[in-house]
JSON list of C-alpha atoms in Angstrom, two decimals:
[
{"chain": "D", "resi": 373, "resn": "UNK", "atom": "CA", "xyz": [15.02, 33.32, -12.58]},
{"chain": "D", "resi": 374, "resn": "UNK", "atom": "CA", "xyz": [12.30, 34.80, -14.89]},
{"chain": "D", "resi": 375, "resn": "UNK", "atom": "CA", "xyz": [10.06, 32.67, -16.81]},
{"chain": "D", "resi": 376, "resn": "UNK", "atom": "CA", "xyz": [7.48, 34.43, -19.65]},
{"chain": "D", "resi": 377, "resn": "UNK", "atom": "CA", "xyz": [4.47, 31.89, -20.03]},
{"chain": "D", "resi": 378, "resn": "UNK", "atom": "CA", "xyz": [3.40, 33.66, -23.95]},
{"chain": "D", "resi": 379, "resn": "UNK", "atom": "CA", "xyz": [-0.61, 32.86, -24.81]},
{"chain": "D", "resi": 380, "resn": "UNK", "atom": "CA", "xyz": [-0.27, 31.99, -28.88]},
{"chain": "D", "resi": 381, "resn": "UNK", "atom": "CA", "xyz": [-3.36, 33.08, -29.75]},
{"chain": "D", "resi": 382, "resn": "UNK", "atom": "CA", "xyz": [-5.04, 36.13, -30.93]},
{"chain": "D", "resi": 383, "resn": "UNK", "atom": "CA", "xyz": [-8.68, 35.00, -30.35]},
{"chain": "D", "resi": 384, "resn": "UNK", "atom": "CA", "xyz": [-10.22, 36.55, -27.53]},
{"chain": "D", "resi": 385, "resn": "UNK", "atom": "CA", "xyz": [-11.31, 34.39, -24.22]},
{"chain": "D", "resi": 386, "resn": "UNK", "atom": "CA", "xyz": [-9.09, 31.72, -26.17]},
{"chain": "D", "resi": 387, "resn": "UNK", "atom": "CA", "xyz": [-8.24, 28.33, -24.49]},
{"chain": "D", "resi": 388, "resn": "UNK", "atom": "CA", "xyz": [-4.89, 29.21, -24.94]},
{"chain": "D", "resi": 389, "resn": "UNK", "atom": "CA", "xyz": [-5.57, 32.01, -22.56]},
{"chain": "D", "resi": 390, "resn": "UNK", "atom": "CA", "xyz": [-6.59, 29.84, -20.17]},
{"chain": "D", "resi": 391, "resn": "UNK", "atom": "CA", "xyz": [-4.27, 27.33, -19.95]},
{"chain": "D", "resi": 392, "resn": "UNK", "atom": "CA", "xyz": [-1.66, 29.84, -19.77]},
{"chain": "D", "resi": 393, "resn": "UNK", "atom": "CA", "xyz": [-3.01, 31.02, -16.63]},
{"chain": "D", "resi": 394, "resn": "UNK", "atom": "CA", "xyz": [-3.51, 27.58, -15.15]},
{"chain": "D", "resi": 395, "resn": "UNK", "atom": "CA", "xyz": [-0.39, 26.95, -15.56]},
{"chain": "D", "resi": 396, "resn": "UNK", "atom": "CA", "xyz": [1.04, 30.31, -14.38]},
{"chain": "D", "resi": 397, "resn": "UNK", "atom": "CA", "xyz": [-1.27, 29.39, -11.03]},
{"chain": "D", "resi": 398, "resn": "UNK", "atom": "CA", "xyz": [0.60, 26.14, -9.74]},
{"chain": "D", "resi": 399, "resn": "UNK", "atom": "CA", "xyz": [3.13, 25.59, -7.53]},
{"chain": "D", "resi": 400, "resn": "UNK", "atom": "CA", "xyz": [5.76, 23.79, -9.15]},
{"chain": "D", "resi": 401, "resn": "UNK", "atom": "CA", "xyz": [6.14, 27.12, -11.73]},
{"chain": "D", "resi": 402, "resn": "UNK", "atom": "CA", "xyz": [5.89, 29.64, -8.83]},
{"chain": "D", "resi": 403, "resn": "UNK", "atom": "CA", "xyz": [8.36, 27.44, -6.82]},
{"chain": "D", "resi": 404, "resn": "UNK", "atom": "CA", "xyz": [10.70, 27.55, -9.39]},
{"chain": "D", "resi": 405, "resn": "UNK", "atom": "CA", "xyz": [11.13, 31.04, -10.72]},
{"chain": "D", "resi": 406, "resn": "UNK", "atom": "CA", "xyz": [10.71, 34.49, -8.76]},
{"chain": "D", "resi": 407, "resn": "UNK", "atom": "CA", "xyz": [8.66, 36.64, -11.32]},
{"chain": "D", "resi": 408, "resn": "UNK", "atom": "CA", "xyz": [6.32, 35.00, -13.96]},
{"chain": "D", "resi": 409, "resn": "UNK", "atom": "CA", "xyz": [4.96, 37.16, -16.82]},
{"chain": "D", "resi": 410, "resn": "UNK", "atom": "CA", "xyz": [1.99, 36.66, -19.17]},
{"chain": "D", "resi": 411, "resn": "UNK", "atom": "CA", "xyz": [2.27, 37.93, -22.85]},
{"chain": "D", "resi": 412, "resn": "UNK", "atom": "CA", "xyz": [-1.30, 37.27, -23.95]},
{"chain": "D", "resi": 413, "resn": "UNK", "atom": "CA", "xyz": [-1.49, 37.87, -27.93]},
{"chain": "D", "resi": 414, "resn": "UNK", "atom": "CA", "xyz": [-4.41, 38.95, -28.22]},
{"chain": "D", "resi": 415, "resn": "UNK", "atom": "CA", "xyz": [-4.47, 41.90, -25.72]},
{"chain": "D", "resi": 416, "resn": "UNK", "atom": "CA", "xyz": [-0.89, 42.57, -27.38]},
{"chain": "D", "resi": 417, "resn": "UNK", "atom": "CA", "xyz": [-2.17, 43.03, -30.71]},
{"chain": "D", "resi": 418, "resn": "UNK", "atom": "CA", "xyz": [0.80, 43.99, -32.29]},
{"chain": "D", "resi": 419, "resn": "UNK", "atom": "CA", "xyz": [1.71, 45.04, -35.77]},
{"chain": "D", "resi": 420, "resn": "UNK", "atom": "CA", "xyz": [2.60, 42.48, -38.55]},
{"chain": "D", "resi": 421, "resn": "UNK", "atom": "CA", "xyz": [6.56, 43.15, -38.94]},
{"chain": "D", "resi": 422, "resn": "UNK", "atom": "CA", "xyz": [8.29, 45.35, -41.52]},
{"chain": "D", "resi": 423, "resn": "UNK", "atom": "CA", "xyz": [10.87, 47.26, -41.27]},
{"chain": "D", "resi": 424, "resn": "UNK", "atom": "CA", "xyz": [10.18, 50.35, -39.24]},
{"chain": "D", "resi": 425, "resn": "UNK", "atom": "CA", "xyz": [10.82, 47.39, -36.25]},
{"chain": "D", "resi": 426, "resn": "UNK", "atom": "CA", "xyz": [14.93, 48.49, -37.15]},
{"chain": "D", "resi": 427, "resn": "UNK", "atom": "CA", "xyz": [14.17, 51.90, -36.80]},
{"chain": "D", "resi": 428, "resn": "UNK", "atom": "CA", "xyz": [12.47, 52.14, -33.76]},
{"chain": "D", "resi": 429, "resn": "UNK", "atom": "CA", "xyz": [9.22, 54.04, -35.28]},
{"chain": "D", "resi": 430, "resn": "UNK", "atom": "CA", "xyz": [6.15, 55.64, -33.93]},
{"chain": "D", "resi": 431, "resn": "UNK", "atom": "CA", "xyz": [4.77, 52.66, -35.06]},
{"chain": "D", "resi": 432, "resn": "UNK", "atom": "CA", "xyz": [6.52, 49.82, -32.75]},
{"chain": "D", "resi": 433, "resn": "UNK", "atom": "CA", "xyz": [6.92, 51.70, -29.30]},
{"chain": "D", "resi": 434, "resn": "UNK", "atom": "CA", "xyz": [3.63, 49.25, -28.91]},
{"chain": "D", "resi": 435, "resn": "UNK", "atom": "CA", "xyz": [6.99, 47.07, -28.66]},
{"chain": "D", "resi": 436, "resn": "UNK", "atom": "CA", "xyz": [8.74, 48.15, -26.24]},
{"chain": "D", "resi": 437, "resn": "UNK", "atom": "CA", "xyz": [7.36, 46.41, -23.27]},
{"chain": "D", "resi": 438, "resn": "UNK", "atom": "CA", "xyz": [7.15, 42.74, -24.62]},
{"chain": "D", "resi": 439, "resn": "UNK", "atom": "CA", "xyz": [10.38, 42.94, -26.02]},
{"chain": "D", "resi": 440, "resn": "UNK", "atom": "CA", "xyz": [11.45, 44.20, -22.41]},
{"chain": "D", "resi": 441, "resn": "UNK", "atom": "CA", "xyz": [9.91, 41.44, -21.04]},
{"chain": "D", "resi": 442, "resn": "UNK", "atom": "CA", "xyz": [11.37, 38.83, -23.74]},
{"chain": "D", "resi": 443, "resn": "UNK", "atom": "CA", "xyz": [15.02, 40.05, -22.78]},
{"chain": "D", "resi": 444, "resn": "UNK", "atom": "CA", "xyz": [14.07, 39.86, -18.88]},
{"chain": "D", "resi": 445, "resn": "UNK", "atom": "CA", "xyz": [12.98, 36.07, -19.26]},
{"chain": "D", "resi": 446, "resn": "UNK", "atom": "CA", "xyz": [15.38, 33.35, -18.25]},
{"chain": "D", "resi": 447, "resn": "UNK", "atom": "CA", "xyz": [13.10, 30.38, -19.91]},
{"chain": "D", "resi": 448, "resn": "UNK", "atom": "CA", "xyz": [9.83, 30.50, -21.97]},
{"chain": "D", "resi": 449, "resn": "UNK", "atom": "CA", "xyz": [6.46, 28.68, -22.39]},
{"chain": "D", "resi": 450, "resn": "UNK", "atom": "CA", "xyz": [4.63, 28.55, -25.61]},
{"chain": "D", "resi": 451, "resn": "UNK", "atom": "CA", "xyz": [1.28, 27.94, -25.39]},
{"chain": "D", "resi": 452, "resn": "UNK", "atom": "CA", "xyz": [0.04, 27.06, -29.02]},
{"chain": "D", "resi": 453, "resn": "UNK", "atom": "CA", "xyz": [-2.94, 26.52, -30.29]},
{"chain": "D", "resi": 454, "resn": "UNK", "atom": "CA", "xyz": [-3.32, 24.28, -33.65]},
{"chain": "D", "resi": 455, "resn": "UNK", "atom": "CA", "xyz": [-5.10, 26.46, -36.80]},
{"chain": "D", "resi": 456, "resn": "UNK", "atom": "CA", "xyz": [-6.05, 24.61, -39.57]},
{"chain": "D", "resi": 457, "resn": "UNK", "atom": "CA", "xyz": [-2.89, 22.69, -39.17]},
{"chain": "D", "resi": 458, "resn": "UNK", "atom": "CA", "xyz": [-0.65, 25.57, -38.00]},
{"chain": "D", "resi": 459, "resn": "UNK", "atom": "CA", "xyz": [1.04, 27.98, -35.98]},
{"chain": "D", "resi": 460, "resn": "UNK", "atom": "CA", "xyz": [-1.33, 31.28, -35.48]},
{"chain": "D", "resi": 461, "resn": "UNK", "atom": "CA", "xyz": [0.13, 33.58, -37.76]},
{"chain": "D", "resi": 462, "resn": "UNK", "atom": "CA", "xyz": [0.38, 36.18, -34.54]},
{"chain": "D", "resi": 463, "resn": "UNK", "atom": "CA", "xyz": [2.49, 34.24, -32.81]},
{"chain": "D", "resi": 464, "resn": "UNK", "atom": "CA", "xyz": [4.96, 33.27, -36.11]},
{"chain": "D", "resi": 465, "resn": "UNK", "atom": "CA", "xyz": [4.86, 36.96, -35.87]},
{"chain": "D", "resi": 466, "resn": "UNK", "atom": "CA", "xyz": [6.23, 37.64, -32.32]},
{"chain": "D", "resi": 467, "resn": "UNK", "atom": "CA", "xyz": [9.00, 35.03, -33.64]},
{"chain": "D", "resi": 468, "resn": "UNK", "atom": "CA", "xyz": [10.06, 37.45, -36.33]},
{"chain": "D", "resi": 469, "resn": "UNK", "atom": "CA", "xyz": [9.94, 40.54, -34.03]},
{"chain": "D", "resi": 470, "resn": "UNK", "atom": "CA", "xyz": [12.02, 38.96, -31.19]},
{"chain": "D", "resi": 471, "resn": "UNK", "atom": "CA", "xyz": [15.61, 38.82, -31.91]},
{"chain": "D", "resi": 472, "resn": "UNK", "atom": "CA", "xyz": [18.67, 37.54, -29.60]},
{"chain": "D", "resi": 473, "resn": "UNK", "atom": "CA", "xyz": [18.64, 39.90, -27.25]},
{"chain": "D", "resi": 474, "resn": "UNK", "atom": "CA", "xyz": [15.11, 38.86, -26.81]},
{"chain": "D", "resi": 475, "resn": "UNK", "atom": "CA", "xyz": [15.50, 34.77, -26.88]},
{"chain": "D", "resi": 476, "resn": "UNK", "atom": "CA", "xyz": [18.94, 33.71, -27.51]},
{"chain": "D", "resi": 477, "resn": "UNK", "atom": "CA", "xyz": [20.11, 30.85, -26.35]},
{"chain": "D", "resi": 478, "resn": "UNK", "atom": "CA", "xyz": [17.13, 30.62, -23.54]},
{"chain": "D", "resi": 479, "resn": "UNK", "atom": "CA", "xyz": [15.02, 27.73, -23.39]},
{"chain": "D", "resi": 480, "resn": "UNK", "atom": "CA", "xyz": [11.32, 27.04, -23.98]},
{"chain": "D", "resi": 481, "resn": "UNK", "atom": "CA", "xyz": [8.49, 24.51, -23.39]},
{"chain": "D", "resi": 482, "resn": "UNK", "atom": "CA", "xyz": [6.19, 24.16, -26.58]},
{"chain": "D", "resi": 483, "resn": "UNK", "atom": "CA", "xyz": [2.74, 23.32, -25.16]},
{"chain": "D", "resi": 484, "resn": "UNK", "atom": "CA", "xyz": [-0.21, 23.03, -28.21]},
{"chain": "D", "resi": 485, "resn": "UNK", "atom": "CA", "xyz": [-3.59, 22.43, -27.57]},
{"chain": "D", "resi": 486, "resn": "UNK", "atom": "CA", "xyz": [-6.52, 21.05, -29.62]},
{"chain": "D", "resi": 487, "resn": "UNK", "atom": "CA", "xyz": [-10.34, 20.87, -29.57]},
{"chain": "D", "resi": 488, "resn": "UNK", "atom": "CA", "xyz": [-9.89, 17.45, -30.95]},
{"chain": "D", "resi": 489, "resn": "UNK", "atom": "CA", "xyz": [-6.93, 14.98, -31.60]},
{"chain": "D", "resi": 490, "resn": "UNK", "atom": "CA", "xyz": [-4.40, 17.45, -33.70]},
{"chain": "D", "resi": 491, "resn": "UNK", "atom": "CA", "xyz": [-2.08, 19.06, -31.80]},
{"chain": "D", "resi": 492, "resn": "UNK", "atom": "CA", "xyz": [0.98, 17.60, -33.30]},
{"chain": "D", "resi": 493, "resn": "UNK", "atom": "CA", "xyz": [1.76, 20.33, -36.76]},
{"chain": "D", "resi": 494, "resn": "UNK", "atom": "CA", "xyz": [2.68, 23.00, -34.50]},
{"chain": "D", "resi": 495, "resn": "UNK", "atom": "CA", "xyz": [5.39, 21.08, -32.63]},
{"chain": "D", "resi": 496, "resn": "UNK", "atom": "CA", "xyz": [7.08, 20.29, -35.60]},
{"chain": "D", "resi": 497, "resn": "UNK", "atom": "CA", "xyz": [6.49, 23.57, -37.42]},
{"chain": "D", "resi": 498, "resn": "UNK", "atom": "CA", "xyz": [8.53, 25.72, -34.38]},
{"chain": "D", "resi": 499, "resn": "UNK", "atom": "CA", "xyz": [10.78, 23.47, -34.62]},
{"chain": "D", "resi": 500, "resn": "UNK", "atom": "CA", "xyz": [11.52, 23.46, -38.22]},
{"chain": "D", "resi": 501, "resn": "UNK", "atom": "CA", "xyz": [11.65, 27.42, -38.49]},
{"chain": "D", "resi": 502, "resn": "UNK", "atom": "CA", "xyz": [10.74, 29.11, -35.34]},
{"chain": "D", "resi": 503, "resn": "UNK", "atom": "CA", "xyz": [14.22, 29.05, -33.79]},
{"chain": "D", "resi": 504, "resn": "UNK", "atom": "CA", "xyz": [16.32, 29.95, -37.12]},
{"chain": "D", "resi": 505, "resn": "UNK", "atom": "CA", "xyz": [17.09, 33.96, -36.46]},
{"chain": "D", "resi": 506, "resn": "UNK", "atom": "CA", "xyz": [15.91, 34.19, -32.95]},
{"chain": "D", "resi": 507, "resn": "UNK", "atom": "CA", "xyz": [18.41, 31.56, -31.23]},
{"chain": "D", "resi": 508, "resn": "UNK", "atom": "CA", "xyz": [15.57, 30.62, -28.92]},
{"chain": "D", "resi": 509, "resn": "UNK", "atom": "CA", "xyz": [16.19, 26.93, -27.73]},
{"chain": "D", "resi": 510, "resn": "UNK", "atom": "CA", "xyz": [13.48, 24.47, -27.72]},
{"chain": "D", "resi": 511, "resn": "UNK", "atom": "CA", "xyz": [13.25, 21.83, -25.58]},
{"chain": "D", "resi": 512, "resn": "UNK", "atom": "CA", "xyz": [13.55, 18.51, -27.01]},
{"chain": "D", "resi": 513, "resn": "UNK", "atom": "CA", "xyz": [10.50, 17.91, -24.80]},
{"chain": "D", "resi": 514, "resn": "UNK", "atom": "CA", "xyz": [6.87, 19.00, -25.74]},
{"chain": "D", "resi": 515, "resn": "UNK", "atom": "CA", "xyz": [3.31, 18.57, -24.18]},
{"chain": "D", "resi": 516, "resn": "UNK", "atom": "CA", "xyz": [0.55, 18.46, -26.54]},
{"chain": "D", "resi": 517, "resn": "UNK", "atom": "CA", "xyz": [-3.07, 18.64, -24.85]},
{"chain": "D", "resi": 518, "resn": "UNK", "atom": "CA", "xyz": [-5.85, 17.60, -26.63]},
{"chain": "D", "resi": 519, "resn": "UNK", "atom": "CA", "xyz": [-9.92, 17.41, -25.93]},
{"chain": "D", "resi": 520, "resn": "UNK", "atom": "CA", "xyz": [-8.62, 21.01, -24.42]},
{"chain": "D", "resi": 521, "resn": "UNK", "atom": "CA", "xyz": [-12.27, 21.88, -23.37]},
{"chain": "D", "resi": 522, "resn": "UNK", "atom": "CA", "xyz": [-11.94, 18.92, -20.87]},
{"chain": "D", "resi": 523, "resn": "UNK", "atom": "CA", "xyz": [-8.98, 19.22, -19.34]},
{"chain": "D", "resi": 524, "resn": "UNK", "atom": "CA", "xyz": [-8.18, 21.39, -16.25]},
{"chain": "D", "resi": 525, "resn": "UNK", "atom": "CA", "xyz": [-11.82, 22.29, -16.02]},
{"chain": "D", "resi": 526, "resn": "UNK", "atom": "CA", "xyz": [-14.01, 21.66, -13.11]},
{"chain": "D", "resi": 527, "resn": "UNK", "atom": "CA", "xyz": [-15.05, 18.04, -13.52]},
{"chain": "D", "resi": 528, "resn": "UNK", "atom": "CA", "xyz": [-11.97, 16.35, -12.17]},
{"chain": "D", "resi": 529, "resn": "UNK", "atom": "CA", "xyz": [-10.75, 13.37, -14.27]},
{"chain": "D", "resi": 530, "resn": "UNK", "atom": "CA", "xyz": [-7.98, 10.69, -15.13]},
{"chain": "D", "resi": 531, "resn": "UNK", "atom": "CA", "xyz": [-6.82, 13.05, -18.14]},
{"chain": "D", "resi": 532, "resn": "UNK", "atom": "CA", "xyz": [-6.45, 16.09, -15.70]},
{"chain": "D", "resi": 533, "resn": "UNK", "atom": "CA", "xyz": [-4.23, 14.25, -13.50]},
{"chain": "D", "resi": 534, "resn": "UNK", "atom": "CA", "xyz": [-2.08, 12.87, -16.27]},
{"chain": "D", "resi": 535, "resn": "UNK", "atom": "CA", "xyz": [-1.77, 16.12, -17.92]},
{"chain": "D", "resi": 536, "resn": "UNK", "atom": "CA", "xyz": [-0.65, 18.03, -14.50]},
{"chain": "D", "resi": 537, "resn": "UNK", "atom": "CA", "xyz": [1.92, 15.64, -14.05]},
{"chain": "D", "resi": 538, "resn": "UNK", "atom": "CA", "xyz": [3.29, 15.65, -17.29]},
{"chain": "D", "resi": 539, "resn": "UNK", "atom": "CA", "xyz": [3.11, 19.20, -17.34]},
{"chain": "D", "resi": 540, "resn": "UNK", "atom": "CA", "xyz": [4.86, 19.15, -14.03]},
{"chain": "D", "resi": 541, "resn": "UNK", "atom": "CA", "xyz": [7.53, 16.99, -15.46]},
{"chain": "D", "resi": 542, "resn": "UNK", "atom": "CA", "xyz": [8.18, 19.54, -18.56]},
{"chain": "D", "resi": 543, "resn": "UNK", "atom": "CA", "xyz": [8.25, 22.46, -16.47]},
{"chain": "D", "resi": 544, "resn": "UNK", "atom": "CA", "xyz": [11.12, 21.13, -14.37]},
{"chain": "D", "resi": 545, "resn": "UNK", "atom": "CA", "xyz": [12.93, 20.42, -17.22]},
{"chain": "D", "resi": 546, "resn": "UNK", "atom": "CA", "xyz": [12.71, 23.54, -18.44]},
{"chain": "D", "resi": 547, "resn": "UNK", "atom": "CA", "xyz": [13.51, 24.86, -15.44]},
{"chain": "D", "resi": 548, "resn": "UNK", "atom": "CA", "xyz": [17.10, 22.53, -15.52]},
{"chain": "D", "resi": 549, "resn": "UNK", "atom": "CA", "xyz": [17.73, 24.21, -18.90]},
{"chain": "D", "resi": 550, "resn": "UNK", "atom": "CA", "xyz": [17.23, 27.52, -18.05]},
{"chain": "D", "resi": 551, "resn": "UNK", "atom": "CA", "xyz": [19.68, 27.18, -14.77]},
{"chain": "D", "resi": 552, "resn": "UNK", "atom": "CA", "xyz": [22.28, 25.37, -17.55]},
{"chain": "D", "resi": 553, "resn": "UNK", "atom": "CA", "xyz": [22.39, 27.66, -20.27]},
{"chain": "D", "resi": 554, "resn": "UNK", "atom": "CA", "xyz": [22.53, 30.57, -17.92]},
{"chain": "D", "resi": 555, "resn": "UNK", "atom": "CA", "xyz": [26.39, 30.57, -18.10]},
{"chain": "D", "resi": 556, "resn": "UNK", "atom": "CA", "xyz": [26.74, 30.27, -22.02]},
{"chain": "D", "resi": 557, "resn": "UNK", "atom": "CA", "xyz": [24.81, 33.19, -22.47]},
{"chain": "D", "resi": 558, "resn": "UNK", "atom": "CA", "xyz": [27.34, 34.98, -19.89]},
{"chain": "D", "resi": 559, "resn": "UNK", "atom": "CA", "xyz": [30.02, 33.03, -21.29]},
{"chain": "D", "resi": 560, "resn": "UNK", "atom": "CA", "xyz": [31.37, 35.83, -24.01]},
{"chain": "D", "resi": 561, "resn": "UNK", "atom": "CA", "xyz": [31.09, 33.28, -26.76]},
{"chain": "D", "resi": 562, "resn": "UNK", "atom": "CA", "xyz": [27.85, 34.35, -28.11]},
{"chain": "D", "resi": 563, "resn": "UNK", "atom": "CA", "xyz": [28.75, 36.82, -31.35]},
{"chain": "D", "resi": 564, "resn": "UNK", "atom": "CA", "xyz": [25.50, 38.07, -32.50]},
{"chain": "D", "resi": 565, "resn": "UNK", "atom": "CA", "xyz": [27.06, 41.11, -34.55]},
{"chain": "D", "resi": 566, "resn": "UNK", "atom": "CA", "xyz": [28.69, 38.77, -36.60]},
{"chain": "D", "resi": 567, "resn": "UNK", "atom": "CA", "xyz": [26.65, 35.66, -36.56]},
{"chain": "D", "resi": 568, "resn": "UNK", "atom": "CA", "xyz": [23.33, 37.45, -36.14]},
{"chain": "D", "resi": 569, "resn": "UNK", "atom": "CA", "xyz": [20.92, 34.84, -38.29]},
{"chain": "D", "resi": 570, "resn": "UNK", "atom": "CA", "xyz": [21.09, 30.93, -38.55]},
{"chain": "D", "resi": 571, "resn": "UNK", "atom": "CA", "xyz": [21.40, 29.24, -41.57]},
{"chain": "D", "resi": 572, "resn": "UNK", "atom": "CA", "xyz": [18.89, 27.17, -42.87]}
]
């Protein structure tokens, strides 16, 4: 299997950045899947959607790739940072841009971060609209990592060894989803020409 490990923000040298890779590094993620990719937001830098996305347009062949990746992906982790209380508007971007053929009915891990004790929002804001057109299937487990310039730095500590673990324990769920909702999505039940967008 495939999993896509997507870096939420747009910042450059973000910590969102660099958890990605850390967790892209350990063994339990390259034990489990045989190609791990890295869609990094802000090195994407994509266009805010409209409708020339449809049409296939000069303008989004900067698409073509991620998307390529998206479709190649059995499961997904998010790696969100917390802005003023919300998702970075990139990455409710990349939402909009991805369709079903992109992340239908294939699981993901949400994983936020925060400098101090937030964290939370985000969690509850994918879940509340960043599955409704997409199909994407979020885990009912999350991992929310706060103090973020602490943890999986240097200095080893009681939080970094909690945090591995649990982040060990998420990823091997995810892992279990993405080998069980393999079949449904070769199952011939899925009609997305007909039942393209969720209803909200």
């Amino acid at each position: 299997m495939n999993l896509c490990i997507i870096s939420g923000s747009h910042r450059k040298n973000s910590e969102s950045s660099r958890i990605a890779s850390y967790i892209a590094e350990q063994d339990f993620i390259n034990n489990a899947y045989q190609q791990i990719n890295l869609l990094d937001l802000n090195t994407l830098n994509l266009p805010l959607w409209n409708e020339g996305v449809w049409e296939n347009s000069q303008e989004w062949e900067i698409w073509q790739a991620p998307s390529a990746c998206l479709k190649a992906s059995d499961a997904f982790i998010f790696i969100v940072p917390e802005w003023a209380g919300m998702v970075p508007p990139g990455l409710k971007n990349l939402l909009l841009l991805a369709g079903p053929e992109e992340l239908g009915h294939k699981p993901a891990l949400i994983v936020t971060i925060s400098s101090g004790q937030g964290g939370s929002i985000p969690v509850h804001e994918l879940r509340t609209t960043g599955y409704k057109n997409n199909h994407i299937c979020f885990i009912p487990d999350h991992v929310i990592l706060r103090n973020i310039n602490n943890l999986f730095s240097e200095t080893i500590n009681e939080s970094n060894h909690y945090f591995h673990q649990r982040l060990k324990y998420s990823t091997d769920l995810l892992t279990a989803y993405a080998e069980a909702l393999k079949p449904i999505r070769n199952s011939g039940i899925i009609d997305n020409d007909n039942y393209r967008y969720g209803m909200s």
